[in-house]
Short mmCIF file of C-alpha atoms and ligand atoms in Angstrom, two decimals:
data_model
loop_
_atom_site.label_atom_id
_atom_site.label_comp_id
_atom_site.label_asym_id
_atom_site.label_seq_id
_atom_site.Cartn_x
_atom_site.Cartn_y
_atom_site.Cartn_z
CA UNK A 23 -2.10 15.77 -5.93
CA UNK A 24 -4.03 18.52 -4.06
CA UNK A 25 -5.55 19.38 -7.40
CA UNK A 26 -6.11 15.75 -8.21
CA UNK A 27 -9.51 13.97 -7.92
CA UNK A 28 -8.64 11.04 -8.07
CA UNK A 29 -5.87 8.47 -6.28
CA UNK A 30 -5.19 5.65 -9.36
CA UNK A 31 -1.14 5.04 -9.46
CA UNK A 32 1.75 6.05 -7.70
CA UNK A 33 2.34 7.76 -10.90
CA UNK A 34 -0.67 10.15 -10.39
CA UNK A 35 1.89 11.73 -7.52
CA UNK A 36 5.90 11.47 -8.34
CA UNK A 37 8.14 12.70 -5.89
CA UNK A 38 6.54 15.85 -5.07
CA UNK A 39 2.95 14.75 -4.40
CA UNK A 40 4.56 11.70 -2.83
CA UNK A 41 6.30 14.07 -0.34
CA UNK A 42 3.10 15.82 0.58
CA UNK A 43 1.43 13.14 1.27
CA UNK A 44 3.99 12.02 3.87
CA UNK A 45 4.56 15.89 5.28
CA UNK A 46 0.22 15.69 5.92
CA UNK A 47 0.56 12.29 7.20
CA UNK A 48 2.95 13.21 10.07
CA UNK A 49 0.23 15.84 10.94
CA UNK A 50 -2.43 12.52 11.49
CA UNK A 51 0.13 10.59 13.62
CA UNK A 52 -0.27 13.04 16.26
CA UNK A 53 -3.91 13.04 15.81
CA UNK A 54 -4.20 9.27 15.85
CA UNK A 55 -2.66 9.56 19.62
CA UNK A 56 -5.38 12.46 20.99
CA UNK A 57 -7.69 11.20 23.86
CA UNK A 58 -10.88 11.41 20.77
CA UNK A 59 -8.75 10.87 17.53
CA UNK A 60 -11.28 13.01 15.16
CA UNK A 61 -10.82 15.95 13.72
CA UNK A 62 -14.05 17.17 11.84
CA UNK A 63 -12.08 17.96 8.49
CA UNK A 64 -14.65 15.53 6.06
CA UNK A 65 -17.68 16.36 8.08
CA UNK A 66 -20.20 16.07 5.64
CA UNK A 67 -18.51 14.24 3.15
CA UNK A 68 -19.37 10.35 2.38
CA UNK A 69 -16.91 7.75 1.67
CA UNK A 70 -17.64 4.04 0.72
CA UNK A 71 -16.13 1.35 0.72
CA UNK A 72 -16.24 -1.16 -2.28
CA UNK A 73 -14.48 -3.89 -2.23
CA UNK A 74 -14.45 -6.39 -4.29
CA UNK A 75 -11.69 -8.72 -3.04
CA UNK A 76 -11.01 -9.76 -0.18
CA UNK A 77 -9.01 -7.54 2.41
CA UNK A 78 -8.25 -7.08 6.47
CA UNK A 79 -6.07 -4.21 6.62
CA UNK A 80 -6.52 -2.15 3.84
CA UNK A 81 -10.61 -2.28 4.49
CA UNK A 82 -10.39 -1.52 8.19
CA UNK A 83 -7.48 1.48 7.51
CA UNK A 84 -9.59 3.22 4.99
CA UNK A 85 -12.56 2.87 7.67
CA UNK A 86 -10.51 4.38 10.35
CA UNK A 87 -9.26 6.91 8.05
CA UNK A 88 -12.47 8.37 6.88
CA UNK A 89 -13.85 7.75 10.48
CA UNK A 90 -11.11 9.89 12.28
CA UNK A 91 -11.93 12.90 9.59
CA UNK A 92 -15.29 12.67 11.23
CA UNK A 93 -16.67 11.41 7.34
CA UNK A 94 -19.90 9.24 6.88
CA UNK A 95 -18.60 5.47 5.48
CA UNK A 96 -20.70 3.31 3.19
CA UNK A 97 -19.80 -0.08 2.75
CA UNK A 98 -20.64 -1.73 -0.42
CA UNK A 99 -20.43 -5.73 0.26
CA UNK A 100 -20.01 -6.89 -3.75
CA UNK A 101 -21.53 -11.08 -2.30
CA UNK A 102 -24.49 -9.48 -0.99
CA UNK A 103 -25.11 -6.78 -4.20
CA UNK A 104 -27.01 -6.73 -7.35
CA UNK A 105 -24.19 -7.20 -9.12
CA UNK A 106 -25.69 -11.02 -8.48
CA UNK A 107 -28.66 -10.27 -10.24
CA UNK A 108 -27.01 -8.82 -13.08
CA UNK A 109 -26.62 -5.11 -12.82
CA UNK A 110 -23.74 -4.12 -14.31
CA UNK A 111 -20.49 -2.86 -12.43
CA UNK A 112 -21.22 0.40 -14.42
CA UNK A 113 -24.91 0.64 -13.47
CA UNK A 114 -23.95 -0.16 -9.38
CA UNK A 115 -21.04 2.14 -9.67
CA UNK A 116 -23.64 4.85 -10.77
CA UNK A 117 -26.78 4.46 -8.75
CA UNK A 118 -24.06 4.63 -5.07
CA UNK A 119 -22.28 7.56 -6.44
CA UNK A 120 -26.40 9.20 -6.84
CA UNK A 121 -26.58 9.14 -3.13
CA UNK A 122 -24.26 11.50 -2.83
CA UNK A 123 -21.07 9.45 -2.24
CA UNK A 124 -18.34 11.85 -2.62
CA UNK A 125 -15.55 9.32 -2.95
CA UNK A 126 -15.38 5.40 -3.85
CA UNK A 127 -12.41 3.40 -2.25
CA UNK A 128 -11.74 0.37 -4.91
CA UNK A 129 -10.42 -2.82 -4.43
CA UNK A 130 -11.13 -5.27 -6.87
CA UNK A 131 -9.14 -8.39 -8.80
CA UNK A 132 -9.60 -6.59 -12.37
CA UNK A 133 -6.06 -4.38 -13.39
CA UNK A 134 -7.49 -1.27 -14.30
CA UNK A 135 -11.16 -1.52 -12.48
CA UNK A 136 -10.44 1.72 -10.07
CA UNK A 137 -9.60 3.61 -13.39
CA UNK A 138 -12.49 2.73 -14.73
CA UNK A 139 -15.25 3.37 -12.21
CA UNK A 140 -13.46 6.82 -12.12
CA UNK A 141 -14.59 7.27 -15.88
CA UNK A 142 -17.88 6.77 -15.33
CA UNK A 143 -18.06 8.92 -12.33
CA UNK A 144 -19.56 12.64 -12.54
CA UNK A 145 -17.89 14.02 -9.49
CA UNK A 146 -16.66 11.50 -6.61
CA UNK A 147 -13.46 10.50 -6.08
CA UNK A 148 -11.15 7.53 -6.95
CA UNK A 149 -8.43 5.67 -4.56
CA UNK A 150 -7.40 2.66 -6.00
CA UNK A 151 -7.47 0.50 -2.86
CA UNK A 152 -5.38 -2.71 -5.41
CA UNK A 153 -6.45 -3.67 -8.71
CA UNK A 154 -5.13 -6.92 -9.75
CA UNK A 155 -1.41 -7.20 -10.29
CA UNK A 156 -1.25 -3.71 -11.38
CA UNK A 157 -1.23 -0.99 -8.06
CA UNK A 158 -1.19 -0.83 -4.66
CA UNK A 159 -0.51 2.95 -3.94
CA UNK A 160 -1.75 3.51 -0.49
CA UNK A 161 0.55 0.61 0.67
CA UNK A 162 3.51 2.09 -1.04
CA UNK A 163 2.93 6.00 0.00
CA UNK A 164 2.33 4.29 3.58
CA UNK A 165 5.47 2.08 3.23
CA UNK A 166 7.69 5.26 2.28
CA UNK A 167 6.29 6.87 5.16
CA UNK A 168 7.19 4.13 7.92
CA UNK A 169 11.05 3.90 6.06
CA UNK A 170 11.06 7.82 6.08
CA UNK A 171 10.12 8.32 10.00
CA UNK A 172 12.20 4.96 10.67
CA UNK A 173 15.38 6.27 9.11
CA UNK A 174 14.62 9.59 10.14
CA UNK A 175 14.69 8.21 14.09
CA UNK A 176 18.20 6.99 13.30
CA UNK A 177 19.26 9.59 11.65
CA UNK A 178 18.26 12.25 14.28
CA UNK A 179 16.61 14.39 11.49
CA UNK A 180 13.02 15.60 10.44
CA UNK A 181 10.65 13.28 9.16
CA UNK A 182 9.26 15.77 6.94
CA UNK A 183 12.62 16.46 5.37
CA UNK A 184 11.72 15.97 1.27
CA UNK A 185 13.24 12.62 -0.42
CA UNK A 186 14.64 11.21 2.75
CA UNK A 187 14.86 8.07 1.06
CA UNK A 188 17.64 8.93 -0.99
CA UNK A 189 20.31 6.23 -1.40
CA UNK A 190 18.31 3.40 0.47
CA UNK A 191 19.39 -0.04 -0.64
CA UNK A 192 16.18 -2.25 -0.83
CA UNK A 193 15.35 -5.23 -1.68
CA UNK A 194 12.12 -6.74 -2.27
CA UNK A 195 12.03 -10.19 -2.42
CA UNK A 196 9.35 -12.86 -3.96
CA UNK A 197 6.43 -12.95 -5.56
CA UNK A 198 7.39 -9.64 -8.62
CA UNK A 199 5.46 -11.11 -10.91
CA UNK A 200 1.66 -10.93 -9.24
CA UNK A 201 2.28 -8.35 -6.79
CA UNK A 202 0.56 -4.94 -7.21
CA UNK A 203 2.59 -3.73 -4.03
CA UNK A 204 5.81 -4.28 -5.83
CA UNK A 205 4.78 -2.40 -8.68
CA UNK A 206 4.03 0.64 -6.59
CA UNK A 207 6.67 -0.06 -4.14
CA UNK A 208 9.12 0.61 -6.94
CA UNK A 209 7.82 3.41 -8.83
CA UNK A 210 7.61 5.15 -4.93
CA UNK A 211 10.93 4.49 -3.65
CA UNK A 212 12.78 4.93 -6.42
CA UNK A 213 10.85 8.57 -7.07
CA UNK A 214 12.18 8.94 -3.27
CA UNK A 215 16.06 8.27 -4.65
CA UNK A 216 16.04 4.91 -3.41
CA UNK A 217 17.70 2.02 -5.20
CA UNK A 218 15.96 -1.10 -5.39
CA UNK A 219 16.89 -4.74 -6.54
CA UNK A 220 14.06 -7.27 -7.07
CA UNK A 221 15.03 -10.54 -5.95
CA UNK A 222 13.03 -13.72 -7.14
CA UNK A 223 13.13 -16.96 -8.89
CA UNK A 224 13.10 -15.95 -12.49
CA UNK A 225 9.57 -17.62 -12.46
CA UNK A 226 8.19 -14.61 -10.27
CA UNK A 227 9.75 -12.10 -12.20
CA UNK A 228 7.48 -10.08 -14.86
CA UNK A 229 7.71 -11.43 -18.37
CA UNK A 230 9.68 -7.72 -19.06
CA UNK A 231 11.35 -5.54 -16.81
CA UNK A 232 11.88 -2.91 -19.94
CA UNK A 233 11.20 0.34 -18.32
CA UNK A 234 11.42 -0.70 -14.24
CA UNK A 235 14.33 1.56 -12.76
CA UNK A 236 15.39 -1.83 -10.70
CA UNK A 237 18.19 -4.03 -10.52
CA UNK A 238 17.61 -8.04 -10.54
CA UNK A 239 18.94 -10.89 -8.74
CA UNK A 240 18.32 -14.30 -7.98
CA UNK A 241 21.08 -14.77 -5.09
CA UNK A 242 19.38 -13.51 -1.91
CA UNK A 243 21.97 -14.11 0.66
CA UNK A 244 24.37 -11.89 -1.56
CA UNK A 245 21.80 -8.88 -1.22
CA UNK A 246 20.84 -9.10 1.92
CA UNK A 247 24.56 -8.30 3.34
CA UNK A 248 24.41 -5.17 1.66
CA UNK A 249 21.01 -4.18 1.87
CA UNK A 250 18.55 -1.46 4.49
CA UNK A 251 15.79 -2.68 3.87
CA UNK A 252 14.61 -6.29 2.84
CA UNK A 253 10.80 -6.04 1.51
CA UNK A 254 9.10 -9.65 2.09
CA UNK A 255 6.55 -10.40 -0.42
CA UNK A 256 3.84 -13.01 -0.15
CA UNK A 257 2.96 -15.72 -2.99
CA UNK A 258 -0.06 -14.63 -4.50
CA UNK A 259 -1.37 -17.88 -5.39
CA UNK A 260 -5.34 -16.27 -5.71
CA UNK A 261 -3.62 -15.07 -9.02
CA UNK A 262 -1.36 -18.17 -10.08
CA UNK A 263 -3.02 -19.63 -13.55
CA UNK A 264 -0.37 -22.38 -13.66
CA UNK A 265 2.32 -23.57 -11.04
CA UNK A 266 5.22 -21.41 -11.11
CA UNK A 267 7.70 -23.03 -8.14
CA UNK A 268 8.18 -27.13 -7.91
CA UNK A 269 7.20 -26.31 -3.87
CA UNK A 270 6.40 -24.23 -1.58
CA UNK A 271 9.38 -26.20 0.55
CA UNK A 272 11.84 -25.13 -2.46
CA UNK A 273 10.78 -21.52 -2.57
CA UNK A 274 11.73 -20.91 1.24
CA UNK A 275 14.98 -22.94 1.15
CA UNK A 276 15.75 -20.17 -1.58
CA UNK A 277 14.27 -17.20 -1.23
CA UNK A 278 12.68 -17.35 2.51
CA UNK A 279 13.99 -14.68 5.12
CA UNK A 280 14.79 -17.53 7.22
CA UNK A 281 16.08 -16.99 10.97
CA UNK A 282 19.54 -18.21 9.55
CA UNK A 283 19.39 -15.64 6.68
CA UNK A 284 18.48 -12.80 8.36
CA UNK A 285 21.71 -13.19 10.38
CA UNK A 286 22.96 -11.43 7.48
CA UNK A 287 21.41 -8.22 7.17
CA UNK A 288 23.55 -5.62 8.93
CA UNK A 289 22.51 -3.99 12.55
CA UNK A 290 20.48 -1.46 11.58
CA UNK A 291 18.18 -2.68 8.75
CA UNK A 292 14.63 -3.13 8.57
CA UNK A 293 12.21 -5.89 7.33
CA UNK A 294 8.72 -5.09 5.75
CA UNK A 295 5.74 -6.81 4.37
CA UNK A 296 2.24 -5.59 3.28
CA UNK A 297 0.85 -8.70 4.99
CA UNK A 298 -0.76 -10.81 4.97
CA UNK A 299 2.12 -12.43 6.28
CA UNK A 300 2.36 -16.49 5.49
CA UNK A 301 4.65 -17.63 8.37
CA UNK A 302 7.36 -19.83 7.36
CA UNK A 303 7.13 -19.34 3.75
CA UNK A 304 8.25 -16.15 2.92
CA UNK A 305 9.36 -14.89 6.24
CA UNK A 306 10.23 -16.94 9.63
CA UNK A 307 8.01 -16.41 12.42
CA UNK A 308 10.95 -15.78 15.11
CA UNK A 309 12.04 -12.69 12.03
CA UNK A 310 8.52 -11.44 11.64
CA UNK A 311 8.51 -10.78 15.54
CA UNK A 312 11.83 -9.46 15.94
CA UNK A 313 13.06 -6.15 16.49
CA UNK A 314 13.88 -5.32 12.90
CA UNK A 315 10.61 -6.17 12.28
CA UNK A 316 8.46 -2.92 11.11
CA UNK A 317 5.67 -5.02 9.74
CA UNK A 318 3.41 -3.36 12.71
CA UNK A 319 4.01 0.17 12.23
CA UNK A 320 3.44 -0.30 8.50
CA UNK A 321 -0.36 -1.01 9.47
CA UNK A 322 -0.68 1.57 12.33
CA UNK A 323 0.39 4.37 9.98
CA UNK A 324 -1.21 3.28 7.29
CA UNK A 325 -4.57 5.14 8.72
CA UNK A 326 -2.23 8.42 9.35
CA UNK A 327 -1.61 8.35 5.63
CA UNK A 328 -5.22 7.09 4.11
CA UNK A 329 -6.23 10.02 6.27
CA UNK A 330 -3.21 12.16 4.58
CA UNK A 331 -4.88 10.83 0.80
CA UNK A 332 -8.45 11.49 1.49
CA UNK A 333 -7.82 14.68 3.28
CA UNK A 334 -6.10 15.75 -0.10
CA UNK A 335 -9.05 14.83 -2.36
CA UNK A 336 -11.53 15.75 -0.59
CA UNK A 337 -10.64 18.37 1.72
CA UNK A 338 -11.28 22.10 1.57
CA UNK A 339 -7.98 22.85 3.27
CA UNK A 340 -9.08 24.93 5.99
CA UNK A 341 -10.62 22.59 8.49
CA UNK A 342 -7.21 21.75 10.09
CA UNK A 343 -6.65 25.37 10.63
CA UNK A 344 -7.28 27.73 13.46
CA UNK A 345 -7.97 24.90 16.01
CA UNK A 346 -10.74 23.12 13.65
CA UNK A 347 -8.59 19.99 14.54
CA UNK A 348 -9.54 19.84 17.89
CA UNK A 349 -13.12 19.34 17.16
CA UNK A 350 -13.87 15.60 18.45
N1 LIG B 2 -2.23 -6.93 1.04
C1 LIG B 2 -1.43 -6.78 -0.15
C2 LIG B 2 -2.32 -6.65 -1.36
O1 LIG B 2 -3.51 -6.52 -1.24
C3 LIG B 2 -0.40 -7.84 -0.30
C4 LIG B 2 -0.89 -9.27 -0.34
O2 LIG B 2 -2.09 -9.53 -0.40
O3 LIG B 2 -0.01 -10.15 -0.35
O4 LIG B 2 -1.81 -6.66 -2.46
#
């Protein structure tokens, strides 16, 4: 990754870029809790922010990201663009990057979009902020790095100790089919040596698993006994062509962490979400908020490792050095 330009797929990084990611993360944590949380490492450099889809979290992470490495941010509000008079995505994505951006943060509906704009780009960078069903890999490198410093807490040892995700049982639960978070969540933990079982109605499932290093089931009370970590997805229903569940009512009697259900996970495990959360669909309120709950600390270190990814790309590597950091 540190010779990458470019964040598209968690497959860009495998275990090893995966790894530094987290170990530079850790580094941001403690920066995120300074009096003035800046460090002046992106001085100079210009991020924007295009979004084409809506997003809360992701948006306003990236923001604080590029913000606390002292960057200038751009936002690029697709409703309010020429895109509405006609200009292509290819003639917008060119005329930004000409005043001097040095790195484009995509989210967009379209699989594939983030790749693209990175084709057509001379020299800026590409994260891939979600495209479509296909990737989500800032939510997965930042959900690795909450179960990493989570199990690391319980196990007494170093956060940045490599692949400290081996034999995790996790199970991520819902909505396989549309979800771009599952699709990096698995190709992440699993690179980490974590073992994951997808559990949905056989509706939610992709048309082929050929190829994902998962198991499957459609019995959720059975995996949640033996499970660490139970991964909530929501229903992506902005991407549903046709109806894939009789009701909504169904789909939590079944596959809902209910307060009842998640009497069965053992003491020590954890339950996740990307959010946004849909109370008392996929996940009971009373669950959400309890202490197993890391759904919070997935968003407050998500800026500790968007800082982590655009540090990497566009970073010369010496500005955390020799007290640089302390620059507010
Ligand atoms: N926020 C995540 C995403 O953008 C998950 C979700 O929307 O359900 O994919």
């Amino acid at each position: 990754m540190s010779e990458a330009r470019h964040l598209l797929s968690i497959n860009d990084l495998g275990a090893e870029g995966i790894d530094e990611v987290l170990r530079l993360a850790d580094t941001f944590v403690e920066v995120g809790r300074r009096p003035i949380p800046r460090v002046p490492a992106l001085r100079g450099k210009t991020v924007v922010l295009s979004f084409f889809e809506d997003s809360t979290r992701t948006r306003m992470s990236f923001e604080a990201a590029a913000k606390r490495l002292s960057a200038d941010v751009m936002t690029f509000a697709a409703s309010a663009s020429s895109l509405n008079k006609g200009e292509s995505l290819l003639d917008t994505v060119r005329n930004i990057e000409a005043m001097g951006v040095d790195a484009f943060v995509v989210r967009h509906a379209c699989a594939g979009v983030p790749t693209q704009v990175a084709g057509w780009l001379a020299g800026a960078s590409v994260i891939n902020a979600g495209d479509g069903a296909h990737e989500h890999p800032t939510q997965a490198l930042l959900d690795c790095f909450t179960l990493s410093r989570e199990r690391a807490g319980r196990l007494g040892v170093s956060p940045a100790r490599p692949r400290v995700l081996e034999g995790l049982q996790v199970a991520i639960v819902g909505d396989v089919r549309h979800s771009r978070v599952a699709r990096s969540d698995v190709a992440a933990f699993t690179a980490l040596g974590a073992a994951v079982t997808l559990v949905a109605p056989p509706t939610l499932l992709p048309p082929s698993l050929e190829g994902w290093p998962v198991e499957v089931s459609h019995d959720l009370s059975s995996v949640l006994v033996k499970c660490d970590v139970v991964y909530l997805l929501r229903i992506q229903a902005e991407r549903m062509r046709e109806q894939y569940l009789p009701t909504l009512r169904e789909y939590t009697a079944t596959y809902g962490l209910t307060a009842g259900r998640a009497r069965l996970l053992s003491p020590g495990a954890l339950v996740m979400h990307p959010g946004p959360v849909c109370r008392g669909v996929e996940l009971a309120a009373e669950v959400a908020d309890s202490p197993a709950s890391v759904i919070t600390a997935q968003v407050a270190n998500g800026i500790a490792v968007r800082m982590a990814v655009l540090y990497m790309l566009l970073g010369s590597g010496t500005a955390l050095a020799a007290g640089g950091a302390n620059d507010g």
